[in-house]
């Protein structure tokens, strides 16, 4: 898994192979749809950076580019 944390969600999507099952989730906990990945940035991913992808889908937890990743919902 490449280290895409802090990057734009659409760029991360482009970096990954098109056959890879991946999903974007609103990290704020508000359940907002990620209709335009270009307007979102990646706060964390499952699996994490530099880890082998062994489970699908790959999950990117994202926030709007105008928001801080520190505002993510606690798990």
PDB file of C-alpha atoms in Angstrom:
ATOM      1  CA  UNK A   1       0.000   0.000   0.000  1.00  0.00           C
ATOM      2  CA  UNK A   2       1.552   3.312  -1.009  1.00  0.00           C
ATOM      3  CA  UNK A   3       1.722   6.133   1.516  1.00  0.00           C
ATOM      4  CA  UNK A   4      -1.083   8.412   0.337  1.00  0.00           C
ATOM      5  CA  UNK A   5      -1.919   9.961   3.733  1.00  0.00           C
ATOM      6  CA  UNK A   6      -2.518  13.704   3.417  1.00  0.00           C
ATOM      7  CA  UNK A   7      -2.898  13.467  -0.338  1.00  0.00           C
ATOM      8  CA  UNK A   8      -5.878  14.186  -2.520  1.00  0.00           C
ATOM      9  CA  UNK A   9      -8.359  11.310  -2.733  1.00  0.00           C
ATOM     10  CA  UNK A  10      -8.631  11.415  -6.529  1.00  0.00           C
ATOM     11  CA  UNK A  11      -4.845  11.208  -6.885  1.00  0.00           C
ATOM     12  CA  UNK A  12      -4.754   8.201  -4.567  1.00  0.00           C
ATOM     13  CA  UNK A  13      -7.436   6.565  -6.691  1.00  0.00           C
ATOM     14  CA  UNK A  14      -5.350   7.214  -9.795  1.00  0.00           C
ATOM     15  CA  UNK A  15      -2.222   5.753  -8.142  1.00  0.00           C
ATOM     16  CA  UNK A  16      -3.939   2.473  -7.356  1.00  0.00           C
ATOM     17  CA  UNK A  17      -4.647  -0.106 -10.025  1.00  0.00           C
ATOM     18  CA  UNK A  18      -8.082   0.170 -11.604  1.00  0.00           C
ATOM     19  CA  UNK A  19      -8.910  -3.437 -10.649  1.00  0.00           C
ATOM     20  CA  UNK A  20      -8.392  -2.749  -6.942  1.00  0.00           C
ATOM     21  CA  UNK A  21     -11.558  -2.751  -4.836  1.00  0.00           C
ATOM     22  CA  UNK A  22     -11.400   0.490  -2.827  1.00  0.00           C
ATOM     23  CA  UNK A  23     -13.822   2.752  -1.033  1.00  0.00           C
ATOM     24  CA  UNK A  24     -13.772   6.269   0.424  1.00  0.00           C
ATOM     25  CA  UNK A  25     -15.426   6.879   3.803  1.00  0.00           C
ATOM     26  CA  UNK A  26     -16.185  10.190   5.492  1.00  0.00           C
ATOM     27  CA  UNK A  27     -13.821  10.243   8.482  1.00  0.00           C
ATOM     28  CA  UNK A  28     -15.897  12.902  10.275  1.00  0.00           C
ATOM     29  CA  UNK A  29     -18.507  10.361  11.308  1.00  0.00           C
ATOM     30  CA  UNK A  30     -21.233  12.352   9.550  1.00  0.00           C
ATOM     31  CA  UNK A  31     -21.679   9.753   6.816  1.00  0.00           C
ATOM     32  CA  UNK A  32     -21.376  12.290   4.010  1.00  0.00           C
ATOM     33  CA  UNK A  33     -21.156  10.795   0.508  1.00  0.00           C
ATOM     34  CA  UNK A  34     -17.795  11.181  -1.226  1.00  0.00           C
ATOM     35  CA  UNK A  35     -19.232  12.054  -4.628  1.00  0.00           C
ATOM     36  CA  UNK A  36     -16.244  14.120  -5.810  1.00  0.00           C
ATOM     37  CA  UNK A  37     -12.971  12.599  -4.524  1.00  0.00           C
ATOM     38  CA  UNK A  38     -11.075  15.682  -5.772  1.00  0.00           C
ATOM     39  CA  UNK A  39     -12.687  17.667  -2.925  1.00  0.00           C
ATOM     40  CA  UNK A  40     -11.409  15.249  -0.245  1.00  0.00           C
ATOM     41  CA  UNK A  41      -8.036  14.397   1.312  1.00  0.00           C
ATOM     42  CA  UNK A  42      -6.927  11.133   2.859  1.00  0.00           C
ATOM     43  CA  UNK A  43      -6.571  11.046   6.648  1.00  0.00           C
ATOM     44  CA  UNK A  44      -5.770   7.346   6.992  1.00  0.00           C
ATOM     45  CA  UNK A  45      -6.134   4.072   5.193  1.00  0.00           C
ATOM     46  CA  UNK A  46      -6.732   0.408   5.874  1.00  0.00           C
ATOM     47  CA  UNK A  47      -4.255  -1.141   5.396  1.00  0.00           C
ATOM     48  CA  UNK A  48      -1.865   1.566   6.509  1.00  0.00           C
ATOM     49  CA  UNK A  49       1.029   2.993   4.502  1.00  0.00           C
ATOM     50  CA  UNK A  50       3.682   0.523   3.370  1.00  0.00           C
ATOM     51  CA  UNK A  51       1.615  -2.485   4.485  1.00  0.00           C
ATOM     52  CA  UNK A  52       0.664  -5.340   2.214  1.00  0.00           C
ATOM     53  CA  UNK A  53      -2.898  -5.312   0.912  1.00  0.00           C
ATOM     54  CA  UNK A  54      -4.463  -8.576   2.070  1.00  0.00           C
ATOM     55  CA  UNK A  55      -8.123  -7.619   2.562  1.00  0.00           C
ATOM     56  CA  UNK A  56     -10.599  -5.836   0.337  1.00  0.00           C
ATOM     57  CA  UNK A  57     -11.929  -3.303  -0.071  1.00  0.00           C
ATOM     58  CA  UNK A  58      -9.042  -0.965   0.674  1.00  0.00           C
ATOM     59  CA  UNK A  59     -10.591   1.799   2.788  1.00  0.00           C
ATOM     60  CA  UNK A  60      -9.553   5.426   2.589  1.00  0.00           C
ATOM     61  CA  UNK A  61     -10.904   7.566   5.448  1.00  0.00           C
ATOM     62  CA  UNK A  62     -11.201  11.085   4.089  1.00  0.00           C
ATOM     63  CA  UNK A  63     -12.111  14.630   5.078  1.00  0.00           C
ATOM     64  CA  UNK A  64     -12.956  17.589   2.855  1.00  0.00           C
ATOM     65  CA  UNK A  65      -9.820  19.456   1.803  1.00  0.00           C
ATOM     66  CA  UNK A  66     -10.962  22.490   3.832  1.00  0.00           C
ATOM     67  CA  UNK A  67     -11.203  20.401   7.026  1.00  0.00           C
ATOM     68  CA  UNK A  68      -8.557  19.016   9.358  1.00  0.00           C
ATOM     69  CA  UNK A  69      -7.915  15.314   9.763  1.00  0.00           C
ATOM     70  CA  UNK A  70      -7.739  15.961  13.516  1.00  0.00           C
ATOM     71  CA  UNK A  71     -11.501  16.532  13.373  1.00  0.00           C
ATOM     72  CA  UNK A  72     -12.107  12.858  12.543  1.00  0.00           C
ATOM     73  CA  UNK A  73     -14.636  10.904  14.558  1.00  0.00           C
ATOM     74  CA  UNK A  74     -13.165   8.806  17.326  1.00  0.00           C
ATOM     75  CA  UNK A  75     -13.564   5.091  16.829  1.00  0.00           C
TER      76      UNK A  75
END
